[in-house]
């Protein structure tokens, strides 16, 4: 038995019987079975446990050969392995159940012909969520689904979105969307991710669109800045609406607007540095704003002169 003490027993255990006169000296007789062994050899063997710890079995605790502790360790290892396999099966079952519920949820809103949730289905879903289709939280849903086109969800997109939200019912989706909307007030990196997604989401991929039409960009800027609205936003949108020569917003301009808005966070355009590599439309906007400001100053001056004459 290797390290078990039963293996150290002498093959012959027969001894002559000492007479009564020698009984009192028996305790002082050295046991030759242990001659030549140091203190470490007499220590109980240390065994590795299944949890990485070490334990020394208690001699004689299980069976006369003290091998019960080894069997107990092996039993614990097998039990742990069995429990792990059971947990894996339960997790797989839970995942399949989740997917089944989400698939059924998709089927409730999908088109009768195409395997897609289209405008009618999105409107019914929004109605059940008690949200407007133009609401910020619906944009969050599209973001979590990583939807590639407005007004439609593929089955795979919807399934991915529900997994990302960990929601398999209308009520859970509603609660999770509200939670994410609140978190975006504080999570700058997540908000930037949503902001970049919004440009891609607004493109009409069916025609290979790569630049957002100005009217679409204005709607999406109003939507995305439902929270964290920059001081400069409304003036920027007014400028775009007044410029007939601006037909579209490229990706670079869309992405850089977030940086531009942060650079003039208080709405003071005197902080704008036109020597930096900004898109030219920002230069035009700042020039337009300065002209508007100068015009207002001139009009105020003319008004004061007229009032003094009168």
mmCIF file with all atom_site columns, N, CA and C in Angstrom, residues 221-281:
data_model
loop_
_atom_site.group_PDB
_atom_site.id
_atom_site.type_symbol
_atom_site.label_atom_id
_atom_site.label_alt_id
_atom_site.label_comp_id
_atom_site.label_asym_id
_atom_site.label_entity_id
_atom_site.label_seq_id
_atom_site.pdbx_PDB_ins_code
_atom_site.Cartn_x
_atom_site.Cartn_y
_atom_site.Cartn_z
_atom_site.occupancy
_atom_site.B_iso_or_equiv
_atom_site.pdbx_formal_charge
_atom_site.auth_seq_id
_atom_site.auth_comp_id
_atom_site.auth_asym_id
_atom_site.auth_atom_id
_atom_site.pdbx_PDB_model_num
ATOM 1   N N  . UNK A 1 221 ? -29.714 63.190 -34.821 1.00 0.00 ? 221 UNK A N  1
ATOM 2   C CA . UNK A 1 221 ? -29.013 63.976 -33.806 1.00 0.00 ? 221 UNK A CA 1
ATOM 3   C C  . UNK A 1 221 ? -29.967 64.364 -32.667 1.00 0.00 ? 221 UNK A C  1
ATOM 4   N N  . UNK A 1 222 ? -31.181 64.715 -33.036 1.00 0.00 ? 222 UNK A N  1
ATOM 5   C CA . UNK A 1 222 ? -32.169 65.032 -31.991 1.00 0.00 ? 222 UNK A CA 1
ATOM 6   C C  . UNK A 1 222 ? -32.473 63.803 -31.144 1.00 0.00 ? 222 UNK A C  1
ATOM 7   N N  . UNK A 1 223 ? -32.513 62.633 -31.801 1.00 0.00 ? 223 UNK A N  1
ATOM 8   C CA . UNK A 1 223 ? -32.849 61.400 -31.093 1.00 0.00 ? 223 UNK A CA 1
ATOM 9   C C  . UNK A 1 223 ? -31.714 60.959 -30.173 1.00 0.00 ? 223 UNK A C  1
ATOM 10  N N  . UNK A 1 224 ? -30.493 60.913 -30.686 1.00 0.00 ? 224 UNK A N  1
ATOM 11  C CA . UNK A 1 224 ? -29.364 60.423 -29.897 1.00 0.00 ? 224 UNK A CA 1
ATOM 12  C C  . UNK A 1 224 ? -29.064 61.336 -28.724 1.00 0.00 ? 224 UNK A C  1
ATOM 13  N N  . UNK A 1 225 ? -29.319 62.640 -28.910 1.00 0.00 ? 225 UNK A N  1
ATOM 14  C CA . UNK A 1 225 ? -29.047 63.579 -27.825 1.00 0.00 ? 225 UNK A CA 1
ATOM 15  C C  . UNK A 1 225 ? -30.297 63.828 -26.979 1.00 0.00 ? 225 UNK A C  1
ATOM 16  N N  . UNK A 1 226 ? -31.150 62.801 -26.928 1.00 0.00 ? 226 UNK A N  1
ATOM 17  C CA . UNK A 1 226 ? -32.236 62.825 -25.960 1.00 0.00 ? 226 UNK A CA 1
ATOM 18  C C  . UNK A 1 226 ? -31.667 62.924 -24.553 1.00 0.00 ? 226 UNK A C  1
ATOM 19  N N  . UNK A 1 227 ? -30.451 62.398 -24.386 1.00 0.00 ? 227 UNK A N  1
ATOM 20  C CA . UNK A 1 227 ? -29.681 62.578 -23.156 1.00 0.00 ? 227 UNK A CA 1
ATOM 21  C C  . UNK A 1 227 ? -28.359 63.226 -23.539 1.00 0.00 ? 227 UNK A C  1
ATOM 22  N N  . UNK A 1 228 ? -27.693 63.822 -22.577 1.00 0.00 ? 228 UNK A N  1
ATOM 23  C CA . UNK A 1 228 ? -26.363 64.411 -22.780 1.00 0.00 ? 228 UNK A CA 1
ATOM 24  C C  . UNK A 1 228 ? -26.354 65.430 -23.926 1.00 0.00 ? 228 UNK A C  1
ATOM 25  N N  . UNK A 1 229 ? -27.400 66.238 -24.035 1.00 0.00 ? 229 UNK A N  1
ATOM 26  C CA . UNK A 1 229 ? -27.482 67.205 -25.149 1.00 0.00 ? 229 UNK A CA 1
ATOM 27  C C  . UNK A 1 229 ? -26.406 68.284 -25.026 1.00 0.00 ? 229 UNK A C  1
ATOM 28  N N  . UNK A 1 230 ? -25.604 68.489 -26.075 1.00 0.00 ? 230 UNK A N  1
ATOM 29  C CA . UNK A 1 230 ? -24.578 69.530 -26.030 1.00 0.00 ? 230 UNK A CA 1
ATOM 30  C C  . UNK A 1 230 ? -25.202 70.927 -26.094 1.00 0.00 ? 230 UNK A C  1
ATOM 31  N N  . UNK A 1 231 ? -24.516 71.877 -25.537 1.00 0.00 ? 231 UNK A N  1
ATOM 32  C CA . UNK A 1 231 ? -24.987 73.261 -25.536 1.00 0.00 ? 231 UNK A CA 1
ATOM 33  C C  . UNK A 1 231 ? -25.141 73.796 -26.955 1.00 0.00 ? 231 UNK A C  1
ATOM 34  N N  . UNK A 1 232 ? -24.290 73.335 -27.848 1.00 0.00 ? 232 UNK A N  1
ATOM 35  C CA . UNK A 1 232 ? -24.238 73.878 -29.204 1.00 0.00 ? 232 UNK A CA 1
ATOM 36  C C  . UNK A 1 232 ? -25.221 73.223 -30.155 1.00 0.00 ? 232 UNK A C  1
ATOM 37  N N  . UNK A 1 233 ? -25.926 72.164 -29.747 1.00 0.00 ? 233 UNK A N  1
ATOM 38  C CA . UNK A 1 233 ? -26.698 71.318 -30.657 1.00 0.00 ? 233 UNK A CA 1
ATOM 39  C C  . UNK A 1 233 ? -27.727 72.096 -31.465 1.00 0.00 ? 233 UNK A C  1
ATOM 40  N N  . UNK A 1 234 ? -28.589 72.838 -30.810 1.00 0.00 ? 234 UNK A N  1
ATOM 41  C CA . UNK A 1 234 ? -29.688 73.495 -31.518 1.00 0.00 ? 234 UNK A CA 1
ATOM 42  C C  . UNK A 1 234 ? -29.172 74.506 -32.536 1.00 0.00 ? 234 UNK A C  1
ATOM 43  N N  . UNK A 1 235 ? -28.127 75.240 -32.198 1.00 0.00 ? 235 UNK A N  1
ATOM 44  C CA . UNK A 1 235 ? -27.547 76.202 -33.144 1.00 0.00 ? 235 UNK A CA 1
ATOM 45  C C  . UNK A 1 235 ? -26.957 75.482 -34.353 1.00 0.00 ? 235 UNK A C  1
ATOM 46  N N  . UNK A 1 236 ? -26.358 74.314 -34.123 1.00 0.00 ? 236 UNK A N  1
ATOM 47  C CA . UNK A 1 236 ? -25.808 73.500 -35.201 1.00 0.00 ? 236 UNK A CA 1
ATOM 48  C C  . UNK A 1 236 ? -26.912 73.015 -36.131 1.00 0.00 ? 236 UNK A C  1
ATOM 49  N N  . UNK A 1 237 ? -28.005 72.553 -35.570 1.00 0.00 ? 237 UNK A N  1
ATOM 50  C CA . UNK A 1 237 ? -29.112 72.056 -36.378 1.00 0.00 ? 237 UNK A CA 1
ATOM 51  C C  . UNK A 1 237 ? -29.768 73.196 -37.161 1.00 0.00 ? 237 UNK A C  1
ATOM 52  N N  . UNK A 1 238 ? -29.883 74.360 -36.538 1.00 0.00 ? 238 UNK A N  1
ATOM 53  C CA . UNK A 1 238 ? -30.434 75.529 -37.245 1.00 0.00 ? 238 UNK A CA 1
ATOM 54  C C  . UNK A 1 238 ? -29.561 75.902 -38.434 1.00 0.00 ? 238 UNK A C  1
ATOM 55  N N  . UNK A 1 239 ? -28.256 75.820 -38.247 1.00 0.00 ? 239 UNK A N  1
ATOM 56  C CA . UNK A 1 239 ? -27.320 76.109 -39.333 1.00 0.00 ? 239 UNK A CA 1
ATOM 57  C C  . UNK A 1 239 ? -27.518 75.135 -40.493 1.00 0.00 ? 239 UNK A C  1
ATOM 58  N N  . UNK A 1 240 ? -27.625 73.846 -40.185 1.00 0.00 ? 240 UNK A N  1
ATOM 59  C CA . UNK A 1 240 ? -27.801 72.846 -41.244 1.00 0.00 ? 240 UNK A CA 1
ATOM 60  C C  . UNK A 1 240 ? -29.095 73.075 -42.017 1.00 0.00 ? 240 UNK A C  1
ATOM 61  N N  . UNK A 1 241 ? -30.150 73.431 -41.310 1.00 0.00 ? 241 UNK A N  1
ATOM 62  C CA . UNK A 1 241 ? -31.439 73.651 -41.964 1.00 0.00 ? 241 UNK A CA 1
ATOM 63  C C  . UNK A 1 241 ? -31.420 74.894 -42.850 1.00 0.00 ? 241 UNK A C  1
ATOM 64  N N  . UNK A 1 242 ? -30.546 75.822 -42.551 1.00 0.00 ? 242 UNK A N  1
ATOM 65  C CA . UNK A 1 242 ? -30.488 77.072 -43.319 1.00 0.00 ? 242 UNK A CA 1
ATOM 66  C C  . UNK A 1 242 ? -29.559 76.993 -44.525 1.00 0.00 ? 242 UNK A C  1
ATOM 67  N N  . UNK A 1 243 ? -28.799 75.910 -44.645 1.00 0.00 ? 243 UNK A N  1
ATOM 68  C CA . UNK A 1 243 ? -27.799 75.790 -45.707 1.00 0.00 ? 243 UNK A CA 1
ATOM 69  C C  . UNK A 1 243 ? -28.273 74.819 -46.782 1.00 0.00 ? 243 UNK A C  1
ATOM 70  N N  . UNK A 1 244 ? -28.722 75.367 -47.905 1.00 0.00 ? 244 UNK A N  1
ATOM 71  C CA . UNK A 1 244 ? -29.198 74.512 -48.996 1.00 0.00 ? 244 UNK A CA 1
ATOM 72  C C  . UNK A 1 244 ? -28.066 73.774 -49.703 1.00 0.00 ? 244 UNK A C  1
ATOM 73  N N  . UNK A 1 245 ? -26.844 74.283 -49.546 1.00 0.00 ? 245 UNK A N  1
ATOM 74  C CA . UNK A 1 245 ? -25.718 73.667 -50.247 1.00 0.00 ? 245 UNK A CA 1
ATOM 75  C C  . UNK A 1 245 ? -25.189 72.411 -49.541 1.00 0.00 ? 245 UNK A C  1
ATOM 76  N N  . UNK A 1 246 ? -25.625 72.190 -48.307 1.00 0.00 ? 246 UNK A N  1
ATOM 77  C CA . UNK A 1 246 ? -25.201 70.994 -47.575 1.00 0.00 ? 246 UNK A CA 1
ATOM 78  C C  . UNK A 1 246 ? -26.242 69.903 -47.815 1.00 0.00 ? 246 UNK A C  1
ATOM 79  N N  . UNK A 1 247 ? -25.847 68.906 -48.577 1.00 0.00 ? 247 UNK A N  1
ATOM 80  C CA . UNK A 1 247 ? -26.796 67.852 -48.964 1.00 0.00 ? 247 UNK A CA 1
ATOM 81  C C  . UNK A 1 247 ? -26.731 66.618 -48.064 1.00 0.00 ? 247 UNK A C  1
ATOM 82  N N  . UNK A 1 248 ? -25.572 66.381 -47.464 1.00 0.00 ? 248 UNK A N  1
ATOM 83  C CA . UNK A 1 248 ? -25.435 65.168 -46.667 1.00 0.00 ? 248 UNK A CA 1
ATOM 84  C C  . UNK A 1 248 ? -24.342 65.287 -45.617 1.00 0.00 ? 248 UNK A C  1
ATOM 85  N N  . UNK A 1 249 ? -24.360 64.346 -44.685 1.00 0.00 ? 249 UNK A N  1
ATOM 86  C CA . UNK A 1 249 ? -23.383 64.308 -43.591 1.00 0.00 ? 249 UNK A CA 1
ATOM 87  C C  . UNK A 1 249 ? -22.577 63.023 -43.720 1.00 0.00 ? 249 UNK A C  1
ATOM 88  N N  . UNK A 1 250 ? -21.286 63.134 -44.055 1.00 0.00 ? 250 UNK A N  1
ATOM 89  C CA . UNK A 1 250 ? -20.442 61.928 -44.127 1.00 0.00 ? 250 UNK A CA 1
ATOM 90  C C  . UNK A 1 250 ? -20.108 61.409 -42.731 1.00 0.00 ? 250 UNK A C  1
ATOM 91  N N  . UNK A 1 251 ? -19.606 60.190 -42.689 1.00 0.00 ? 251 UNK A N  1
ATOM 92  C CA . UNK A 1 251 ? -19.294 59.536 -41.416 1.00 0.00 ? 251 UNK A CA 1
ATOM 93  C C  . UNK A 1 251 ? -18.295 60.337 -40.586 1.00 0.00 ? 251 UNK A C  1
ATOM 94  N N  . UNK A 1 252 ? -17.284 60.907 -41.244 1.00 0.00 ? 252 UNK A N  1
ATOM 95  C CA . UNK A 1 252 ? -16.258 61.659 -40.530 1.00 0.00 ? 252 UNK A CA 1
ATOM 96  C C  . UNK A 1 252 ? -16.863 62.870 -39.814 1.00 0.00 ? 252 UNK A C  1
ATOM 97  N N  . UNK A 1 253 ? -17.753 63.576 -40.509 1.00 0.00 ? 253 UNK A N  1
ATOM 98  C CA . UNK A 1 253 ? -18.400 64.745 -39.891 1.00 0.00 ? 253 UNK A CA 1
ATOM 99  C C  . UNK A 1 253 ? -19.282 64.321 -38.723 1.00 0.00 ? 253 UNK A C  1
ATOM 100 N N  . UNK A 1 254 ? -20.019 63.220 -38.910 1.00 0.00 ? 254 UNK A N  1
ATOM 101 C CA . UNK A 1 254 ? -20.883 62.714 -37.835 1.00 0.00 ? 254 UNK A CA 1
ATOM 102 C C  . UNK A 1 254 ? -20.065 62.393 -36.591 1.00 0.00 ? 254 UNK A C  1
ATOM 103 N N  . UNK A 1 255 ? -19.012 61.627 -36.764 1.00 0.00 ? 255 UNK A N  1
ATOM 104 C CA . UNK A 1 255 ? -18.200 61.212 -35.620 1.00 0.00 ? 255 UNK A CA 1
ATOM 105 C C  . UNK A 1 255 ? -17.500 62.392 -34.961 1.00 0.00 ? 255 UNK A C  1
ATOM 106 N N  . UNK A 1 256 ? -16.991 63.327 -35.779 1.00 0.00 ? 256 UNK A N  1
ATOM 107 C CA . UNK A 1 256 ? -16.232 64.455 -35.244 1.00 0.00 ? 256 UNK A CA 1
ATOM 108 C C  . UNK A 1 256 ? -17.117 65.485 -34.538 1.00 0.00 ? 256 UNK A C  1
ATOM 109 N N  . UNK A 1 257 ? -18.416 65.458 -34.833 1.00 0.00 ? 257 UNK A N  1
ATOM 110 C CA . UNK A 1 257 ? -19.293 66.425 -34.164 1.00 0.00 ? 257 UNK A CA 1
ATOM 111 C C  . UNK A 1 257 ? -19.281 66.215 -32.654 1.00 0.00 ? 257 UNK A C  1
ATOM 112 N N  . UNK A 1 258 ? -19.169 64.986 -32.217 1.00 0.00 ? 258 UNK A N  1
ATOM 113 C CA . UNK A 1 258 ? -19.129 64.703 -30.782 1.00 0.00 ? 258 UNK A CA 1
ATOM 114 C C  . UNK A 1 258 ? -17.904 65.367 -30.153 1.00 0.00 ? 258 UNK A C  1
ATOM 115 N N  . UNK A 1 259 ? -16.760 65.284 -30.841 1.00 0.00 ? 259 UNK A N  1
ATOM 116 C CA . UNK A 1 259 ? -15.549 65.941 -30.352 1.00 0.00 ? 259 UNK A CA 1
ATOM 117 C C  . UNK A 1 259 ? -15.682 67.466 -30.421 1.00 0.00 ? 259 UNK A C  1
ATOM 118 N N  . UNK A 1 260 ? -16.287 67.932 -31.503 1.00 0.00 ? 260 UNK A N  1
ATOM 119 C CA . UNK A 1 260 ? -16.492 69.372 -31.668 1.00 0.00 ? 260 UNK A CA 1
ATOM 120 C C  . UNK A 1 260 ? -17.374 69.930 -30.547 1.00 0.00 ? 260 UNK A C  1
ATOM 121 N N  . UNK A 1 261 ? -18.463 69.213 -30.247 1.00 0.00 ? 261 UNK A N  1
ATOM 122 C CA . UNK A 1 261 ? -19.377 69.661 -29.194 1.00 0.00 ? 261 UNK A CA 1
ATOM 123 C C  . UNK A 1 261 ? -18.680 69.687 -27.836 1.00 0.00 ? 261 UNK A C  1
ATOM 124 N N  . UNK A 1 262 ? -17.773 68.731 -27.606 1.00 0.00 ? 262 UNK A N  1
ATOM 125 C CA . UNK A 1 262 ? -17.034 68.702 -26.345 1.00 0.00 ? 262 UNK A CA 1
ATOM 126 C C  . UNK A 1 262 ? -16.016 69.840 -26.270 1.00 0.00 ? 262 UNK A C  1
ATOM 127 N N  . UNK A 1 263 ? -15.451 70.218 -27.421 1.00 0.00 ? 263 UNK A N  1
ATOM 128 C CA . UNK A 1 263 ? -14.450 71.290 -27.427 1.00 0.00 ? 263 UNK A CA 1
ATOM 129 C C  . UNK A 1 263 ? -15.066 72.657 -27.169 1.00 0.00 ? 263 UNK A C  1
ATOM 130 N N  . UNK A 1 264 ? -16.357 72.798 -27.444 1.00 0.00 ? 264 UNK A N  1
ATOM 131 C CA . UNK A 1 264 ? -17.073 74.056 -27.150 1.00 0.00 ? 264 UNK A CA 1
ATOM 132 C C  . UNK A 1 264 ? -18.229 73.726 -26.213 1.00 0.00 ? 264 UNK A C  1
ATOM 133 N N  . UNK A 1 265 ? -17.917 73.031 -25.149 1.00 0.00 ? 265 UNK A N  1
ATOM 134 C CA . UNK A 1 265 ? -18.945 72.471 -24.272 1.00 0.00 ? 265 UNK A CA 1
ATOM 135 C C  . UNK A 1 265 ? -19.876 73.527 -23.679 1.00 0.00 ? 265 UNK A C  1
ATOM 136 N N  . UNK A 1 266 ? -19.384 74.748 -23.501 1.00 0.00 ? 266 UNK A N  1
ATOM 137 C CA . UNK A 1 266 ? -20.237 75.805 -22.942 1.00 0.00 ? 266 UNK A CA 1
ATOM 138 C C  . UNK A 1 266 ? -20.912 76.639 -24.025 1.00 0.00 ? 266 UNK A C  1
ATOM 139 N N  . UNK A 1 267 ? -20.749 76.209 -25.298 1.00 0.00 ? 267 UNK A N  1
ATOM 140 C CA . UNK A 1 267 ? -21.371 76.933 -26.404 1.00 0.00 ? 267 UNK A CA 1
ATOM 141 C C  . UNK A 1 267 ? -20.589 78.148 -26.854 1.00 0.00 ? 267 UNK A C  1
ATOM 142 N N  . UNK A 1 268 ? -19.422 78.362 -26.262 1.00 0.00 ? 268 UNK A N  1
ATOM 143 C CA . UNK A 1 268 ? -18.592 79.521 -26.603 1.00 0.00 ? 268 UNK A CA 1
ATOM 144 C C  . UNK A 1 268 ? -17.666 79.146 -27.755 1.00 0.00 ? 268 UNK A C  1
ATOM 145 N N  . UNK A 1 269 ? -17.954 79.671 -28.944 1.00 0.00 ? 269 UNK A N  1
ATOM 146 C CA . UNK A 1 269 ? -17.187 79.313 -30.129 1.00 0.00 ? 269 UNK A CA 1
ATOM 147 C C  . UNK A 1 269 ? -15.836 80.006 -30.189 1.00 0.00 ? 269 UNK A C  1
ATOM 148 N N  . UNK A 1 270 ? -15.556 80.893 -29.255 1.00 0.00 ? 270 UNK A N  1
ATOM 149 C CA . UNK A 1 270 ? -14.227 81.515 -29.214 1.00 0.00 ? 270 UNK A CA 1
ATOM 150 C C  . UNK A 1 270 ? -13.155 80.482 -28.868 1.00 0.00 ? 270 UNK A C  1
ATOM 151 N N  . UNK A 1 271 ? -13.585 79.334 -28.331 1.00 0.00 ? 271 UNK A N  1
ATOM 152 C CA . UNK A 1 271 ? -12.635 78.255 -28.018 1.00 0.00 ? 271 UNK A CA 1
ATOM 153 C C  . UNK A 1 271 ? -12.292 77.421 -29.250 1.00 0.00 ? 271 UNK A C  1
ATOM 154 N N  . UNK A 1 272 ? -12.995 77.658 -30.341 1.00 0.00 ? 272 UNK A N  1
ATOM 155 C CA . UNK A 1 272 ? -12.787 76.855 -31.545 1.00 0.00 ? 272 UNK A CA 1
ATOM 156 C C  . UNK A 1 272 ? -11.456 77.201 -32.209 1.00 0.00 ? 272 UNK A C  1
ATOM 157 N N  . UNK A 1 273 ? -10.676 76.178 -32.502 1.00 0.00 ? 273 UNK A N  1
ATOM 158 C CA . UNK A 1 273 ? -9.373  76.362 -33.146 1.00 0.00 ? 273 UNK A CA 1
ATOM 159 C C  . UNK A 1 273 ? -9.460  75.875 -34.583 1.00 0.00 ? 273 UNK A C  1
ATOM 160 N N  . UNK A 1 274 ? -9.511  76.828 -35.537 1.00 0.00 ? 274 UNK A N  1
ATOM 161 C CA . UNK A 1 274 ? -9.686  76.427 -36.933 1.00 0.00 ? 274 UNK A CA 1
ATOM 162 C C  . UNK A 1 274 ? -8.412  75.887 -37.563 1.00 0.00 ? 274 UNK A C  1
ATOM 163 N N  . UNK A 1 275 ? -7.296  75.883 -36.809 1.00 0.00 ? 275 UNK A N  1
ATOM 164 C CA . UNK A 1 275 ? -6.056  75.299 -37.327 1.00 0.00 ? 275 UNK A CA 1
ATOM 165 C C  . UNK A 1 275 ? -6.030  73.781 -37.136 1.00 0.00 ? 275 UNK A C  1
ATOM 166 N N  . UNK A 1 276 ? -6.925  73.269 -36.332 1.00 0.00 ? 276 UNK A N  1
ATOM 167 C CA . UNK A 1 276 ? -6.994  71.820 -36.147 1.00 0.00 ? 276 UNK A CA 1
ATOM 168 C C  . UNK A 1 276 ? -7.692  71.174 -37.342 1.00 0.00 ? 276 UNK A C  1
ATOM 169 N N  . UNK A 1 277 ? -7.551  69.872 -37.449 1.00 0.00 ? 277 UNK A N  1
ATOM 170 C CA . UNK A 1 277 ? -8.057  69.140 -38.623 1.00 0.00 ? 277 UNK A CA 1
ATOM 171 C C  . UNK A 1 277 ? -9.550  68.848 -38.493 1.00 0.00 ? 277 UNK A C  1
ATOM 172 N N  . UNK A 1 278 ? -10.367 69.888 -38.420 1.00 0.00 ? 278 UNK A N  1
ATOM 173 C CA . UNK A 1 278 ? -11.807 69.724 -38.368 1.00 0.00 ? 278 UNK A CA 1
ATOM 174 C C  . UNK A 1 278 ? -12.348 69.609 -39.793 1.00 0.00 ? 278 UNK A C  1
ATOM 175 N N  . UNK A 1 279 ? -13.480 68.920 -39.976 1.00 0.00 ? 279 UNK A N  1
ATOM 176 C CA . UNK A 1 279 ? -14.155 68.976 -41.278 1.00 0.00 ? 279 UNK A CA 1
ATOM 177 C C  . UNK A 1 279 ? -14.521 70.429 -41.611 1.00 0.00 ? 279 UNK A C  1
ATOM 178 N N  . UNK A 1 280 ? -14.466 70.788 -42.857 1.00 0.00 ? 280 UNK A N  1
ATOM 179 C CA . UNK A 1 280 ? -14.661 72.190 -43.272 1.00 0.00 ? 280 UNK A CA 1
ATOM 180 C C  . UNK A 1 280 ? -16.034 72.728 -42.897 1.00 0.00 ? 280 UNK A C  1
ATOM 181 N N  . UNK A 1 281 ? -17.021 71.831 -42.756 1.00 0.00 ? 281 UNK A N  1
ATOM 182 C CA . UNK A 1 281 ? -18.359 72.301 -42.416 1.00 0.00 ? 281 UNK A CA 1
ATOM 183 C C  . UNK A 1 281 ? -18.390 72.946 -41.039 1.00 0.00 ? 281 UNK A C  1
#
